[in-house]
C-alpha positions as a Markdown table, in Angstrom:
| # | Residue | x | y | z |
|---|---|---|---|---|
| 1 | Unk | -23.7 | 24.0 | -9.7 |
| 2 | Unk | -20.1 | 24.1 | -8.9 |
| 3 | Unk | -20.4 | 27.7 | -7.9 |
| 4 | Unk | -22.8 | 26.0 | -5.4 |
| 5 | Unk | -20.7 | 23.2 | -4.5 |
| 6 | Unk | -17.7 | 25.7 | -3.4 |
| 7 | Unk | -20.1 | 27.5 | -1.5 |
| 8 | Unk | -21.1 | 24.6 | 0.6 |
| 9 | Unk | -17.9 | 23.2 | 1.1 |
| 10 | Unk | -16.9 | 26.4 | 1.9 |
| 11 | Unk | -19.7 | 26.9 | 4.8 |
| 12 | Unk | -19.3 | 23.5 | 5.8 |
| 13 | Unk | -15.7 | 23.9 | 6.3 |
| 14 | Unk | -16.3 | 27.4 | 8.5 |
| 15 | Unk | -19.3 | 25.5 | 10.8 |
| 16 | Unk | -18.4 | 24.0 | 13.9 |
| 17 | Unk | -21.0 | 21.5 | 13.5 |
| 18 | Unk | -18.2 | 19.9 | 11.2 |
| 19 | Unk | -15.1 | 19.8 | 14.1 |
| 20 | Unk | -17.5 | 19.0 | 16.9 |
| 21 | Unk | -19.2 | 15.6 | 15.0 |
| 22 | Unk | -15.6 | 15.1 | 14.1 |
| 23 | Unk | -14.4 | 15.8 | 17.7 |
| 24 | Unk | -16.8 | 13.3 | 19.3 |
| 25 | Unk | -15.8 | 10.2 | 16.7 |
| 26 | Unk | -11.9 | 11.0 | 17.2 |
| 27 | Unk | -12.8 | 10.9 | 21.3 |
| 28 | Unk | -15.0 | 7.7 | 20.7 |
| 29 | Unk | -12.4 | 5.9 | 18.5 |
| 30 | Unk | -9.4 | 6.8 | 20.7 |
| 31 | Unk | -11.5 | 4.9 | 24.2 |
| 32 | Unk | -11.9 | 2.2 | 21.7 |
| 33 | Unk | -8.9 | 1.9 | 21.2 |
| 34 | Unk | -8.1 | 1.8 | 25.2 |
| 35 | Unk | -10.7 | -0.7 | 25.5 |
| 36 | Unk | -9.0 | -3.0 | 22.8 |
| 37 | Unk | -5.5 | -2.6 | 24.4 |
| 38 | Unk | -6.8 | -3.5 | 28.1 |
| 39 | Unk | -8.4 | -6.6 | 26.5 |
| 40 | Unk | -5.8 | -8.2 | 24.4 |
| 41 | Unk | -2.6 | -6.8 | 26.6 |
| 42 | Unk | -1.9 | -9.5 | 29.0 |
| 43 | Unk | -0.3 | -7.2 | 31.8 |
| 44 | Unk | -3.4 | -4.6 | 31.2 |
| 45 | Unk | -5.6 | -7.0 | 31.1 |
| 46 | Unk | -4.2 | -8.5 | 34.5 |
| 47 | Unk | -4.0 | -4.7 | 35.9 |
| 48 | Unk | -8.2 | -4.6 | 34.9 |
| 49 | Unk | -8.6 | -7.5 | 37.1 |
| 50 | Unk | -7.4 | -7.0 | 39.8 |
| 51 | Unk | -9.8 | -3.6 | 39.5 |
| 52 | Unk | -12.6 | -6.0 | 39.0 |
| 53 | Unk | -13.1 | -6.4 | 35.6 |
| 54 | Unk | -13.9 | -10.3 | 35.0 |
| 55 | Unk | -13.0 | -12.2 | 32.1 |
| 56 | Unk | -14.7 | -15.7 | 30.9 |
| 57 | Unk | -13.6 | -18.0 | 28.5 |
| 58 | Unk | -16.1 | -16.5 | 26.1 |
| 59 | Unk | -13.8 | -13.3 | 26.2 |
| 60 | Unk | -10.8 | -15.5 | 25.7 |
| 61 | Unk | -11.8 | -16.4 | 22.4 |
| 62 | Unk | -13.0 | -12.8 | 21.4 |
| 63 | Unk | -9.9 | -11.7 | 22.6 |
| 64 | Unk | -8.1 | -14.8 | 20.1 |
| 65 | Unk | -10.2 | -13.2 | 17.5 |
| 66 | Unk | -9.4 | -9.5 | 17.9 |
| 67 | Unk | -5.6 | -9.8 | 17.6 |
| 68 | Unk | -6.0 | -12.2 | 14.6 |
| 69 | Unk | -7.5 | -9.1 | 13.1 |
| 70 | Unk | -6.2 | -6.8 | 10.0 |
| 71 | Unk | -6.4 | -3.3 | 10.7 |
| 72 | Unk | -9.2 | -3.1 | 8.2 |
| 73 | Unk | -11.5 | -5.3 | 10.3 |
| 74 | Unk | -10.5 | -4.1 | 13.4 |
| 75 | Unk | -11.3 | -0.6 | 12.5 |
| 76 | Unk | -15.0 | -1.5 | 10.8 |
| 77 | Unk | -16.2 | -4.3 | 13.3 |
| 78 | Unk | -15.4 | -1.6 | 16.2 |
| 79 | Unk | -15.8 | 1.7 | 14.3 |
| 80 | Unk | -18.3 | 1.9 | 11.6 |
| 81 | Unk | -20.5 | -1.2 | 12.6 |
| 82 | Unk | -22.2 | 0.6 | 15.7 |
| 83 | Unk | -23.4 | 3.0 | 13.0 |
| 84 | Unk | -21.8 | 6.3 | 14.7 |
| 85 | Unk | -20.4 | 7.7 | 11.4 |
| 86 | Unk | -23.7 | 7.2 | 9.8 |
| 87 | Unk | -25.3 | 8.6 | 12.7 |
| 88 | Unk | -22.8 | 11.8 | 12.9 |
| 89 | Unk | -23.1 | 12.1 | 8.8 |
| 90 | Unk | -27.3 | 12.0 | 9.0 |
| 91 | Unk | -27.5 | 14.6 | 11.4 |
| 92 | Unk | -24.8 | 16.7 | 9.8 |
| 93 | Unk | -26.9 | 16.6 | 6.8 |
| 94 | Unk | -30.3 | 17.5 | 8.5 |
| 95 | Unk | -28.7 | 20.8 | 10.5 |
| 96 | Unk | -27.0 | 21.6 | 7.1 |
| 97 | Unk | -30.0 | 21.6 | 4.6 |
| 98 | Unk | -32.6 | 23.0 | 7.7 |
| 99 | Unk | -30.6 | 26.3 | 7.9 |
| 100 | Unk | -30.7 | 26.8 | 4.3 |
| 101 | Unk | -34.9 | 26.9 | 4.7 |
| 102 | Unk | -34.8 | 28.3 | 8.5 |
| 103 | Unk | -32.7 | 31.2 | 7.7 |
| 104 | Unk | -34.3 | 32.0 | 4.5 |
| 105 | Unk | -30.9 | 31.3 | 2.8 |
| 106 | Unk | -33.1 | 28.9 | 0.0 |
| 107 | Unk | -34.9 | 31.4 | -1.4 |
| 108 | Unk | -31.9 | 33.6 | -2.2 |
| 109 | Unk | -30.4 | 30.3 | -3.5 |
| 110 | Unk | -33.6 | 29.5 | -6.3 |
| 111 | Unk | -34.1 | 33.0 | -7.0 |
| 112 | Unk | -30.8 | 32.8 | -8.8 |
| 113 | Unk | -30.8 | 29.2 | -9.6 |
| 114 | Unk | -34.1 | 27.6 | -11.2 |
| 115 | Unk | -33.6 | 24.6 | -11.1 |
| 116 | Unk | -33.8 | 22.7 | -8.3 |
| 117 | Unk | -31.8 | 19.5 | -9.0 |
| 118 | Unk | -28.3 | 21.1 | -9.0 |
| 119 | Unk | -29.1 | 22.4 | -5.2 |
| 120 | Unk | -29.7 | 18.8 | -3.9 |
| 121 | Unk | -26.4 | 17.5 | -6.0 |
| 122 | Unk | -24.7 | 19.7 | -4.1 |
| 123 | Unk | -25.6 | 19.1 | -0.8 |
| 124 | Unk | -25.0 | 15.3 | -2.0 |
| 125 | Unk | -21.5 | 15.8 | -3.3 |
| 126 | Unk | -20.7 | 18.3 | 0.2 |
| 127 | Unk | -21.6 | 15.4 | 2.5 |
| 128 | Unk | -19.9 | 13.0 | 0.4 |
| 129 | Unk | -16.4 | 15.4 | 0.9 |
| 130 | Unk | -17.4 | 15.2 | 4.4 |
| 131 | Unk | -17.5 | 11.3 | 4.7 |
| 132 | Unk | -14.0 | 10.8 | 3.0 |
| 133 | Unk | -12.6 | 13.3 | 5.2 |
| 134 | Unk | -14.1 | 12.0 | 7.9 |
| 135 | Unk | -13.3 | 8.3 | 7.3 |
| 136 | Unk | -9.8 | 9.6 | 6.8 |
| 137 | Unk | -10.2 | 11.0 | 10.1 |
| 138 | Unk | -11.3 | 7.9 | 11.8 |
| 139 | Unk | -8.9 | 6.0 | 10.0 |
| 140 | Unk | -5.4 | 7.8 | 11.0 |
| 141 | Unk | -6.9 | 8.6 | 14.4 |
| 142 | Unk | -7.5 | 4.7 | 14.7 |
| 143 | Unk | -3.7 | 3.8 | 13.8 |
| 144 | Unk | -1.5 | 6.8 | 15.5 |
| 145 | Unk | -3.9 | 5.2 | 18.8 |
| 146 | Unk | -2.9 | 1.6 | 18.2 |
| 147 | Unk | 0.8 | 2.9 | 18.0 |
| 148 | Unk | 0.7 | 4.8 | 21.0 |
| 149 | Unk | -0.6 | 2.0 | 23.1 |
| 150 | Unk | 2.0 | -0.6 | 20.8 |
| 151 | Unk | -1.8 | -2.4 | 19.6 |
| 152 | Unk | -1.0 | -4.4 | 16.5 |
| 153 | Unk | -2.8 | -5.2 | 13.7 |
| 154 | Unk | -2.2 | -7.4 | 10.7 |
| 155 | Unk | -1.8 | -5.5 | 7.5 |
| 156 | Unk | -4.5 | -5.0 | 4.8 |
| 157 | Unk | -4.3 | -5.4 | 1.5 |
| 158 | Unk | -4.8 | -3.3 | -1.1 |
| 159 | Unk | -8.4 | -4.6 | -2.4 |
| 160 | Unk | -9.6 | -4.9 | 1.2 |
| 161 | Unk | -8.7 | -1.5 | 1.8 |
| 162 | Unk | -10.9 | -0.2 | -1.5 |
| 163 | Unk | -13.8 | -2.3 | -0.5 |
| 164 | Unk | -13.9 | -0.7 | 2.8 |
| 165 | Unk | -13.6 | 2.7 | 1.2 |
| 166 | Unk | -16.1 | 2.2 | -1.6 |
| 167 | Unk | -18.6 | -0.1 | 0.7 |
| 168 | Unk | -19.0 | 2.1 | 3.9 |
| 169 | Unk | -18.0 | 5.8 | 1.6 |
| 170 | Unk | -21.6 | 4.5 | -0.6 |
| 171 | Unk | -23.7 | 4.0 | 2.0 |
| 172 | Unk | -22.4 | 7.0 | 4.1 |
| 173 | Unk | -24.0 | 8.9 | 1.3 |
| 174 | Unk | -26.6 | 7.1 | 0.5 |
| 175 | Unk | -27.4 | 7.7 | 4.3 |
| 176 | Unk | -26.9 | 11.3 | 3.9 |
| 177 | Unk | -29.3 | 11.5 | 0.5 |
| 178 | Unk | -32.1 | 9.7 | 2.8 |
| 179 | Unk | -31.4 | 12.7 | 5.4 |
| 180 | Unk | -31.3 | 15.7 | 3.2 |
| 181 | Unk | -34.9 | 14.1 | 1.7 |
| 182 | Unk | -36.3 | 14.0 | 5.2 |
| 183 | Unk | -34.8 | 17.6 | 5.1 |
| 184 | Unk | -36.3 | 19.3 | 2.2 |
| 185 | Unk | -39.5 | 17.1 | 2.8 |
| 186 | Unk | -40.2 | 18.1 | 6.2 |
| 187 | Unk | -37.8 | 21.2 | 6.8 |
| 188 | Unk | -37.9 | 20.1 | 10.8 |
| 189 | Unk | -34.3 | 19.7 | 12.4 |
| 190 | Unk | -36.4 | 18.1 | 15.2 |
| 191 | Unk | -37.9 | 15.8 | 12.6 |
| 192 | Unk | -34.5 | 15.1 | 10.9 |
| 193 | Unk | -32.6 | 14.3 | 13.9 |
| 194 | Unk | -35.0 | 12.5 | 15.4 |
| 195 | Unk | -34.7 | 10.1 | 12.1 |
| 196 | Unk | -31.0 | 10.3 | 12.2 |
| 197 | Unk | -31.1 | 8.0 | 15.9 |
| 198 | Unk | -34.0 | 5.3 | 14.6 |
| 199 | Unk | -32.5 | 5.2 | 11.1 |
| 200 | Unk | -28.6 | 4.4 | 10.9 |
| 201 | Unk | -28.8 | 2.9 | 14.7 |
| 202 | Unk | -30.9 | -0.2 | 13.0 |
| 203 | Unk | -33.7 | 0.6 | 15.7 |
| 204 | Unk | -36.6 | 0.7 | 12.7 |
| 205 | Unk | -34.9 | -1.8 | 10.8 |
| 206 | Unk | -34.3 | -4.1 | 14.4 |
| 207 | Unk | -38.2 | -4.1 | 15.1 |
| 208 | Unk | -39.3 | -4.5 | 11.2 |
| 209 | Unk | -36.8 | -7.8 | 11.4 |
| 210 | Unk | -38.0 | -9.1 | 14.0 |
| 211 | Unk | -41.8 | -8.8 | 13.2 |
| 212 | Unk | -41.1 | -9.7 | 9.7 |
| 213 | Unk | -39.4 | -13.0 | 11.2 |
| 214 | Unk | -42.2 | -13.9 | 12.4 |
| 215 | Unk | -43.5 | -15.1 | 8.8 |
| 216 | Unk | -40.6 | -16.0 | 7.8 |
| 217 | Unk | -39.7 | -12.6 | 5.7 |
| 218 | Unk | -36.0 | -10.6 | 5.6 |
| 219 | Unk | -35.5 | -7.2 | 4.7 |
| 220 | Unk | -32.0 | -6.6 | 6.5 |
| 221 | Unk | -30.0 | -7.1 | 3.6 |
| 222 | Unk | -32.4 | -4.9 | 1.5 |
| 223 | Unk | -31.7 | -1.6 | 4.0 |
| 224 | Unk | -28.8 | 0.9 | 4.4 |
| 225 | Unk | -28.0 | -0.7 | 7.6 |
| 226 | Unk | -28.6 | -3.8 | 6.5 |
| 227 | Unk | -25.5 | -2.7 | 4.2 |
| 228 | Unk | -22.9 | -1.6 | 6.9 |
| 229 | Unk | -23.1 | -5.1 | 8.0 |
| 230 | Unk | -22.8 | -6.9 | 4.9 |
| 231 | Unk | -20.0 | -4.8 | 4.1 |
| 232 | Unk | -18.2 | -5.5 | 7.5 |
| 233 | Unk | -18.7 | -8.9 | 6.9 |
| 234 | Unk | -16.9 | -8.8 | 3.5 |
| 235 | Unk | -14.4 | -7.4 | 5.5 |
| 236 | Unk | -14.2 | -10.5 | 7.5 |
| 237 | Unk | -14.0 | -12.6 | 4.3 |
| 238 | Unk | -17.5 | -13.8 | 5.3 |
| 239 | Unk | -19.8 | -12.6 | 2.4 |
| 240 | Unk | -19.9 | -11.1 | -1.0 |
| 241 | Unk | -19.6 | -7.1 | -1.4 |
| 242 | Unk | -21.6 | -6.3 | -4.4 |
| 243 | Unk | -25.1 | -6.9 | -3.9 |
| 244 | Unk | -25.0 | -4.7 | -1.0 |
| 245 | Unk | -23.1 | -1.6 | -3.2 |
| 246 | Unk | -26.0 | -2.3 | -5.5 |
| 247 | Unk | -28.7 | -1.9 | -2.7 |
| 248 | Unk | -27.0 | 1.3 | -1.9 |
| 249 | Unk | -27.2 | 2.8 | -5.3 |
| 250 | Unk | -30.9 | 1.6 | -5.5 |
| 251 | Unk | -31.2 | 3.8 | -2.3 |
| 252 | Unk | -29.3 | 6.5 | -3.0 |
| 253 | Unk | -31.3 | 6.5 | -6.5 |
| 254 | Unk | -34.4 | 6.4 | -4.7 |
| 255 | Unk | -33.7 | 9.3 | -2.4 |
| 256 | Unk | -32.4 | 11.6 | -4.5 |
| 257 | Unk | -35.4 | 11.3 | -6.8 |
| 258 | Unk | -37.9 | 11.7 | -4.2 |
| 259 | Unk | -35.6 | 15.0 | -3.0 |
| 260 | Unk | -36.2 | 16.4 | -6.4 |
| 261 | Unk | -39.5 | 16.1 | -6.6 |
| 262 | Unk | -40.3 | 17.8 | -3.2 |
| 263 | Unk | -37.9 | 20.3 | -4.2 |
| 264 | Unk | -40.1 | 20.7 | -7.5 |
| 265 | Unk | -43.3 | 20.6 | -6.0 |
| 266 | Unk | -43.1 | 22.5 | -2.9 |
| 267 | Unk | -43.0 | 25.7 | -2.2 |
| 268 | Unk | -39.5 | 27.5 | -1.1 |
């Protein structure tokens, strides 16, 4: 298996899927960024006016809020919460594993290796690699911005800063399990991308809310993106962190069982 794992890591490294997903985050987070220092820089701000851009009182207190912020919460409620490193990570995932079975590439793989359970731990630990790197990524990209535009955060502490690594790095791959599933279940990149927008965007789980609410019934805090908020709003010293690293692990459990026995049962 860790013959495998290098030589994922090693194609993953080589694709420019990998720079280009990474590219469009850095490019996202950096006109974030912009948008923050317009916004809570009173002589920006007052430049954006006079362009047009109007300002309520509701905006006054966001804007109260924002710089009130640690960099920690600044970065997830801004970043991660719209779901675009999920989104990036799913679809990652999808082009990664189809090529494997488009190409042919899978059969060479099981004709040497038998067993099928080492092939989807790999692909799990790959993306995982990915989604520290890329959180990294986001991270440093986030700061070096706020310096250059003189934006100012409050500092995090150190168990903030692991909750935010551990909360959003679990369900990034739990994310990432559910796409190489869809994957190896369907073997469609069509399919798999087409997943990746409904999926970590909250659009299934925004219409299943809202019917459910009709009876009275909640499943949000029982989803993956159900997760990203809960963790964001531990962040925000509004909630408690574990049950939603729990539902994670169920999900992550859940998909990488279901991978295995598709892997098992179906034909290469």
């Amino acid at each position: 298996m860790l013959n495998m794992l290098r030589m994922d890591l090693r194609r993953m490294a080589q694709s420019k899927m990998f720079y280009i997903a990474f590219g469009a985050m850095a490019a996202g987070v950096i006109l974030t960024v912009v948008l923050l220092h317009i916004v809570t820089d009173p002589d920006a701000r007052a430049g954006a006016m006079r362009m047009g851009m109007v300002f309520t009182e509701e905006d006054g207190a966001v804007i109260d809020d924002i710089v009130q912020m640690t960099f920690t919460e600044a970065l997830c409620s801004t970043v991660y919460t719209g779901g675009v490193l999920f989104l990036a990570l799913y679809i990652v995932s999808v082009l990664f594993v189809c090529s494997d079975f488009n190409s042919g590439f899978a059969k060479n793989i099981f004709s040497v290796q038998s067993a099928r359970w080492p092939y989807f731990v790999s692909k799990v630990l790959c993306m995982a690699v990915v989604c520290g790197i890329w959180m990294a990524g986001t991270a440093i990209v986030f700061k070096v911005s706020c310096a250059v535009v003189d934006l100012r955060f409050l500092g995090t502490g150190t168990f903030p800063a692991a909750a935010f690594v551990c909360g959003f790095g679990l369900v990034g791959i739990a994310f990432c399990a559910q796409g190489i599933f869809l994957s190896v279940l369907t073997r469609s990149e069509g399919a798999g991308i087409a997943a990746a927008i409904v999926l970590p965007g909250g659009i299934v789980v925004s219409l299943l809310e809202s019917l459910l609410g009709l009876w009275g019934i909640s499943i949000l805090d029982r989803t993956l993106y159900g997760c990203v908020q809960g963790v964001a709003m531990h962040l925000g010293a509004r909630g408690p962190l574990a049950p939603y690293l729990v539902t994670a692990v169920v999900w992550l459990a859940v998909w990488t069982f279901g991978a295995i026995v598709v892997l098992k049962r179906r034909d290469i």
